[in-house]
Coordinates of C-alpha atoms in Angstrom, one line a residue:
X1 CA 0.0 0.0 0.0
X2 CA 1.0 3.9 -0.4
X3 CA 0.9 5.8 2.4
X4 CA -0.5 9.4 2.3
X5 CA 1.4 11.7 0.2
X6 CA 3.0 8.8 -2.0
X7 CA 2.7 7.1 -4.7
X8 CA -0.9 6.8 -6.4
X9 CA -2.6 7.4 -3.1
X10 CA -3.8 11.4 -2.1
X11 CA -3.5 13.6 1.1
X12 CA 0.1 14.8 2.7
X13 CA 3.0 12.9 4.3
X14 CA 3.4 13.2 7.9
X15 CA 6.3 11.1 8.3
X16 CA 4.7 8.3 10.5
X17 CA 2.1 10.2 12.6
X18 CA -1.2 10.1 10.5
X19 CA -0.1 7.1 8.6
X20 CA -1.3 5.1 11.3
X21 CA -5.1 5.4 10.1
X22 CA -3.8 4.5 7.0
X23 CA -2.2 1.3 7.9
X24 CA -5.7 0.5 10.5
X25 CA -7.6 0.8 7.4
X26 CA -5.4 -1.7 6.0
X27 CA -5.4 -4.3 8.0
X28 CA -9.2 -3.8 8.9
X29 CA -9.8 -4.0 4.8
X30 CA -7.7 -7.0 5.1
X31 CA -10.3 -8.3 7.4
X32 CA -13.6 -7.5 6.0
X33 CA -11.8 -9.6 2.7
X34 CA -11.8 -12.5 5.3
X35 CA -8.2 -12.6 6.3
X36 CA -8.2 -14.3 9.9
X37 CA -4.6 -13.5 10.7
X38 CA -3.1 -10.4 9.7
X39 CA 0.7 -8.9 10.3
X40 CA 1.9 -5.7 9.2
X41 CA 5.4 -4.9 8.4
X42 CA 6.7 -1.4 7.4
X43 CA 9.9 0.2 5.8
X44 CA 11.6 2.9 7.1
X45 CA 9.1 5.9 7.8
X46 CA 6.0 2.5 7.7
X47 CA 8.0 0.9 10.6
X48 CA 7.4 4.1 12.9
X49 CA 3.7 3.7 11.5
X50 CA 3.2 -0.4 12.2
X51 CA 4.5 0.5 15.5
X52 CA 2.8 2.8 16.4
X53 CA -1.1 1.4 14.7
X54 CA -0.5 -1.9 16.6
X55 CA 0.6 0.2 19.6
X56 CA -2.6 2.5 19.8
X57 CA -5.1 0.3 19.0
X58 CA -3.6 -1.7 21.5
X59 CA -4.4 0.9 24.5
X60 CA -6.9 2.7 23.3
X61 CA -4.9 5.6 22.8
X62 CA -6.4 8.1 20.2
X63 CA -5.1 9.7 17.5
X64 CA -5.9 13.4 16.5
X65 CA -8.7 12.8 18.6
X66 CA -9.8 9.3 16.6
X67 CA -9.8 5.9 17.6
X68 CA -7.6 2.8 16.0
X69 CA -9.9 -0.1 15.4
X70 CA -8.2 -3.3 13.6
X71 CA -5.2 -5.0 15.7
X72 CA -2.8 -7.1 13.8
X73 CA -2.1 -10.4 15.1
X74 CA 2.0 -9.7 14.1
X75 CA 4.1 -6.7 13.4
X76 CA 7.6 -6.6 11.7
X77 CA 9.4 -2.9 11.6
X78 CA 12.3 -2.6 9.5
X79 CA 14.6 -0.3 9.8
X80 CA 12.5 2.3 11.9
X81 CA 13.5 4.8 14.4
X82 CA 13.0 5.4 17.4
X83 CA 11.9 8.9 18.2
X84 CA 11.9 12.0 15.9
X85 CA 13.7 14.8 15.1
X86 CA 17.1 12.6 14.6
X87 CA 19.6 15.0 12.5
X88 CA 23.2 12.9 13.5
X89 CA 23.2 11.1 9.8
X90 CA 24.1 13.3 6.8
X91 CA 20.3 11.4 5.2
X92 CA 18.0 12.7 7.9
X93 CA 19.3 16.2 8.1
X94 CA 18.3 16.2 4.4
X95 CA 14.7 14.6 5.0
X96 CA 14.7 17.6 7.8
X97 CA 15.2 20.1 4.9
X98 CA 12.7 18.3 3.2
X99 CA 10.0 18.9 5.7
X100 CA 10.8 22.2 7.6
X101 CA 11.4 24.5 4.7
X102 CA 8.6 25.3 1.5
X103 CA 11.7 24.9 -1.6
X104 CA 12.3 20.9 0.5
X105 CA 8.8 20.2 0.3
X106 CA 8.5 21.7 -3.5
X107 CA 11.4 20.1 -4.2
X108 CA 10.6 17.1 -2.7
X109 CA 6.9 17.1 -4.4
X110 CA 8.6 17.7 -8.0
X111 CA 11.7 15.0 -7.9
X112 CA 10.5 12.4 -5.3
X113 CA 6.8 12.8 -5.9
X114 CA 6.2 13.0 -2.2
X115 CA 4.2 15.8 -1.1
X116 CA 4.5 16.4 2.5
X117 CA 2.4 18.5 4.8
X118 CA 3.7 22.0 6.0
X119 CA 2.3 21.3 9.1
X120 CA 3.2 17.7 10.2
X121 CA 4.4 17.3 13.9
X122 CA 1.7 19.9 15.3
X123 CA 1.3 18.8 17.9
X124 CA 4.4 16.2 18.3
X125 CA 3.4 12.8 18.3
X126 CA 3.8 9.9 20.5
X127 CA 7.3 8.4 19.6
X128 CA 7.6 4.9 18.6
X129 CA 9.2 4.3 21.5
X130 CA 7.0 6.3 23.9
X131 CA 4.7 3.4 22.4
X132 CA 6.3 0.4 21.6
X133 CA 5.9 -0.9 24.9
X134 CA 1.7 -1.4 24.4
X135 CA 1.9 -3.9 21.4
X136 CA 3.2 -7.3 24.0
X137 CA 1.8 -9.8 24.2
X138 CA 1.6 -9.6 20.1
X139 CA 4.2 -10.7 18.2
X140 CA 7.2 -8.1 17.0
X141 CA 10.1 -8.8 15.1
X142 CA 12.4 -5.7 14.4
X143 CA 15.1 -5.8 11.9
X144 CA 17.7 -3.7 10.9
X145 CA 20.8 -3.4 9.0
X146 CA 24.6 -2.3 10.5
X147 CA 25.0 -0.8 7.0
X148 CA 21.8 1.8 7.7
X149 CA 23.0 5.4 6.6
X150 CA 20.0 6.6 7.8
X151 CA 19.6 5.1 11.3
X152 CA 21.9 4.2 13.9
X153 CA 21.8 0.7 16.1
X154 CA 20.9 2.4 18.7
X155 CA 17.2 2.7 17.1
X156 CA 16.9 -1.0 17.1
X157 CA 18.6 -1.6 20.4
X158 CA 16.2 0.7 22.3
X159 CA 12.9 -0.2 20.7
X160 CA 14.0 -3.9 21.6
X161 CA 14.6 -3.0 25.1
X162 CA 11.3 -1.0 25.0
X163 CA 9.0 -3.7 23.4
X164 CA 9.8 -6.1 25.9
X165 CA 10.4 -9.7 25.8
X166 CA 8.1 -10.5 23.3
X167 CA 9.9 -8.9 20.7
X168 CA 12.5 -10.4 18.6
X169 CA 15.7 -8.4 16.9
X170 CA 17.3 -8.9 14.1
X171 CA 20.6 -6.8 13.4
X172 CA 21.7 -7.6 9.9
X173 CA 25.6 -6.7 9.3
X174 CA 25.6 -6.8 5.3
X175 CA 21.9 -5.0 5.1
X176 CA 21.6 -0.9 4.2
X177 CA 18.6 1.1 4.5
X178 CA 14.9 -0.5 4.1
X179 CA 14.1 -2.3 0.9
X180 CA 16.8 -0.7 -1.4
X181 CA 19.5 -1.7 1.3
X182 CA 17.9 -5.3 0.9
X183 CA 21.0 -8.2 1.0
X184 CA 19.8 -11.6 -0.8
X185 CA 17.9 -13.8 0.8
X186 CA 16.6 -11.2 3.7
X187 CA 13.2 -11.1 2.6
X188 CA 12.6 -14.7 2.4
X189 CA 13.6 -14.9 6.2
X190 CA 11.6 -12.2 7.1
X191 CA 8.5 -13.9 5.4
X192 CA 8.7 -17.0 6.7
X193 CA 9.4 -15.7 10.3
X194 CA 6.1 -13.8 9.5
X195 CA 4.2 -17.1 8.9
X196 CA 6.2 -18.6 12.5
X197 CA 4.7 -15.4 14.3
X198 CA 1.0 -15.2 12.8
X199 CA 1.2 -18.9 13.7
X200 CA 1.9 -18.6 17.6
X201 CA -1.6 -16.2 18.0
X202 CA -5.4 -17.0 17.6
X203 CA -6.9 -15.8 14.9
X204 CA -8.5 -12.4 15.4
X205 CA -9.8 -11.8 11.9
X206 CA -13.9 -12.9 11.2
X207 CA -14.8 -16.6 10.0
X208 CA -15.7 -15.8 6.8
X209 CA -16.7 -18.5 4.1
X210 CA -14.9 -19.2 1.1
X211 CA -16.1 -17.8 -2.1
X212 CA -18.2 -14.8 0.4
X213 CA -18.9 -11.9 -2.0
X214 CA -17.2 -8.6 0.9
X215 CA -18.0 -4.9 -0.5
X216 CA -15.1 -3.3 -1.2
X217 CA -16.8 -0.1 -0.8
X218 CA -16.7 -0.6 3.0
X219 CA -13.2 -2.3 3.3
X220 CA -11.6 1.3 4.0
X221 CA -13.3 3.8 6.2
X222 CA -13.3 7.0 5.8
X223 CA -10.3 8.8 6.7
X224 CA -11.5 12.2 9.1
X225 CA -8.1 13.5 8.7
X226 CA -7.3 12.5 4.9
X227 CA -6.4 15.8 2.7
X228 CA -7.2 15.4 -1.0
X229 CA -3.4 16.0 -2.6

């Protein structure tokens, strides 16, 4: 799927805080099409997001005023951060310059196609590891690479210790930077330890018969803070 502000899909990037109505509509389209077990995995600025939908929903905490509503039964974040604002890589200061100034975002609307919303981070969102903590007893698996020019391993590290036992870590020494950093063979191992983790939960999606006609007009709710782009 396409986040907001990328790709074919409309509205404004907000580098991992909105996103996560986009990845509960998601998983709860994923449900109403009869999946019974669902995991989410994201990339990058979608690992913030999984981490953060599974972690909400989880507690009931709201966001923008709005309640999550689909749980996944298994989460993987690849090479996410931890908390925002992170400038110590020569990457992230330019994806700073990106966001905070109008010629970053033009520029980044124009030659990344990504349109990104003057006003993301008002008010600052919960961090993903302000949150992490709220997804146990579900399954987590966090990956990351030592060749990340982007993030640290002190992201990894600290979500780890912040998620609690349940979660597993992966630290990868010949992997970059989300799926363009991707070493052969990685994402094999990452889907079948997807399969191991859906496996260890009940199924929380509906029992829904094979061959059952679902709407696909219902499958996404309405987004109340989607912005046409």
């Amino acid at each position: 799927m396409d986040l907001r502000g990328h790709g074919r899909s409309t509205g404004f990037c907000t580098f991992g805080d909105r996103e996560v109505f986009d990845v509960d509509a998601a998983v709860g389209a994923a449900r109403r099409l009869g999946y019974q077990r669902v995991a989410t995995i994201g990339w990058s600025m979608g690992g913030a997001a999984v981490i953060r939908q599974a972690a909400m929903v989880k507690s009931g905490t709201l966001c923008h005023g709005h309640r999550l509503r689909h749980p996944p039964d298994a989460v993987v974040s690849v090479s996410a951060t931890s908390r925002w604002f992170v400038r110590d890589t020569r990457p992230m200061r330019r994806i700073h310059w990106f966001a905070e100034h109008a010629t970053g975002r033009m520029v980044a609307r124009g030659v990344l196609r990504v349109r990104i919303d003057s006003g993301a981070f008002v008010p600052i969102p919960a961090s993903p590891l302000d949150l992490i903590g709220s997804i146990a007893p579900t399954p987590l698996l966090i990956v990351h690479g030592c060749r990340d020019r982007y993030f640290t391993l002190d992201h990894p590290r600290a979500l780890a210790a912040a998620a609690g036992e349940q979660a597993r870590l992966w630290i990868e020494p010949e992997f970059g930077h989300a799926e363009a950093g991707l070493n052969p063979g990685l994402l094999d191992r990452i889907g079948a330890e997807i399969v191991s983790l859906t496996a260890q939960t009940r199924p929380s999606g509906p029992a829904v018969a094979p061959g059952t006609a679902v709407p696909l007009a219902r499958a996404v709710p309405p987004d109340p803070e989607a912005r046409v782009g």
